[in-house]
């Protein structure tokens, strides 16, 4: 029988616990989190402030008290009787064992990565070879072994034979390390070769034919996730003359003759004077920095932004289009959380295969995976900071205005999906109301950054608020159990799909934690999705994670016939921990102010998501052209019809061929694309239009290749601008270049793990991809994903506040443009003509 007494006295909560057993009274002492035990006036004291929040938090923990007791003692006249709880000690042991296993695994992987492209076992081969030659009275070291033997510090304590053996081992090790460095240098040289990207199919040069087997030879051994990192080349600084020429070519179709002449003069003056000086500083940085762009890009484009990151920076990913694996919210959350944690385990153990250029053996940089989990963007008054923790055994959960900490490990093992479902259901069934100010606390992450930084520093730096905020920020990721139903459903599937996108992009503006590296959203009807913060990684990295999650959820973990997760449940699991807060009036007022800013931004976003089913990459490839180039030309045609002109167009390309590479801009609006669009719109002869179209697609592909291989335009000019700011000099040319608006911002979400999805037997398991908000107030944001051979999914966004943009009308123009381009090359355009009439009805 246990008795507990709570006494509020002198601003502290006093606890006396008595357990009657065997005729003795025992005082139990347990390590309760968020409390400090001290001995004062003969009592055990937990120094809580006198608030209902603290008492609530303490009482919820007390319900599990005797499960958490690792030891207890009895004070009697005969002495102290100490008793241990072997169950609690077992949990501590298992948790510590898991931690040590992770450390050993990291050490093992560090050794394997450190010697790549060789293997640790190759050291033994070199040693045996050297010792064998010495045994045959031959000296392969040409006297170096003897020199080492002369300088051995242990020469007095070893025999002559022992000294020779040790000297041979030292020489073998040095030779082995030299061979590793040589192989790594050779692999880096091979990976620096990019001419293969510019060669036409069937016209491969002799150099490329020799290069391919050499790359396969040096990278043939099974690599870990980060094995190639030290072998990847550094991003080169392109010649400033080449960058300026490419820039002028990109703006030629967008300005009149007078404007182009003015820009030409500005560029020439910049190259002669300030440009060469800035270029020298940039080359100096490139010599010692791993990547001369990435750190500045992360800091100045993302972390120094003071506007809301919701909509403006964060992006989203969607669930399957046609399928919801289970209608049970808790079950879907259980499998989704499990799949994400299994992916984290693979990242930690480096068991994921390194990403490669599709269809090749060329590796891509994996540095962005390092901060995928246990990462939060911390607000600052001048700049934010990305904070990453090595490990986390819990996730943060939000439901109906309450925050919870959900432990996903117990005694060192990952909970089963069924156990996580059980814990999630406990949260859903919890009837407790939000604490004052708790429900809309997340709005602080959705508003402007400076007020959030100031409030965080003042009210979340100590006490219960800091402890609860730590639970969110140090969590593996954030989970929202949304009380809405979303997806393509009901009488208005298209409209519901658009609302689904808006929900993932911003939600209610307070029910997501936008600072987390990513937040998972699980809806009431079992649909899910995620919202990702942009500064730590780009969309392909998150897309890789989400593909694995969806495939593992549906095809590996699966569900029972009644929709529950598989597995058994340990019924004595401690319940999820409700987080406590003391939120003063000033914080609540700022949360309301941030919510007002965020809500205004969210209400202004116009989203439209639609699957294009008339054809996909299968038919485009039959025309022997790039699917991406085809779609980009369709977007140029659609924008021309929608706005009556052309604009500066941003297409994201990756530079992960280089170490710590991120993105580069492909300026998709070119002179060739404009010539084609005008010709098609003017009704010129089909053959002439086909010729112009192929020229435009080839030009686009060349621009894409240049961007991928480090010869883009915008990152180079951006870094020159940063150097000018450091030096305190002004450049009219750079100022004008960097102030040009991107009225059409586009991005393709690549499908990287198609082998995880069986679209032949399960064609309904099609991913919708994801999208982002508009970059310019008077422009469009367009994301697309090419799924299989017969579908392309589009995500279009713009702002209601600009009367000349409309995401639905632009979506119709995109569909029509795609069909018109296919009609241009189709011998039987009847099917596409019929679909075109359907598009006109939608307008």
PDB file of C-alpha atoms in Angstrom, residues 8 10 40 73 91 137 156 176 222 238 317 359 379 476 527 552 590 672 677 690 745 750 820 836:
ATOM      1  CA  UNK A   8       2.501  23.483  -1.126  1.00  0.00           C
ATOM      2  CA  UNK A  10       6.989  28.455   0.859  1.00  0.00           C
ATOM      3  CA  UNK A  40      15.449  20.039   3.631  1.00  0.00           C
ATOM      4  CA  UNK A  73      15.605   2.283   0.926  1.00  0.00           C
ATOM      5  CA  UNK A  91      15.785  -0.984 -18.743  1.00  0.00           C
ATOM      6  CA  UNK A 137      65.398 -12.332 -48.767  1.00  0.00           C
ATOM      7  CA  UNK A 156      66.440  -2.081 -26.860  1.00  0.00           C
ATOM      8  CA  UNK A 176      48.760   0.851 -47.389  1.00  0.00           C
ATOM      9  CA  UNK A 222      29.926  -2.130 -51.683  1.00  0.00           C
ATOM     10  CA  UNK A 238      33.634  29.159 -63.280  1.00  0.00           C
ATOM     11  CA  UNK A 317       4.915  16.007 -49.530  1.00  0.00           C
ATOM     12  CA  UNK A 359      21.306   5.048 -64.999  1.00  0.00           C
ATOM     13  CA  UNK A 379      15.286  31.398 -34.152  1.00  0.00           C
ATOM     14  CA  UNK A 476      13.464  12.885 -33.745  1.00  0.00           C
ATOM     15  CA  UNK A 527      -4.314  10.087 -44.871  1.00  0.00           C
ATOM     16  CA  UNK A 552       7.589   0.500 -46.067  1.00  0.00           C
ATOM     17  CA  UNK A 590       2.680  37.390 -29.426  1.00  0.00           C
ATOM     18  CA  UNK A 672      15.125  29.205 -78.396  1.00  0.00           C
ATOM     19  CA  UNK A 677       6.348  29.427 -78.410  1.00  0.00           C
ATOM     20  CA  UNK A 690       9.064  20.805 -84.669  1.00  0.00           C
ATOM     21  CA  UNK A 745       9.572  29.023 -60.201  1.00  0.00           C
ATOM     22  CA  UNK A 750      12.502  12.940 -58.835  1.00  0.00           C
ATOM     23  CA  UNK A 820      -0.657  20.692 -77.952  1.00  0.00           C
ATOM     24  CA  UNK A 836      -8.353  19.401 -74.972  1.00  0.00           C
TER      25      UNK A 836
END
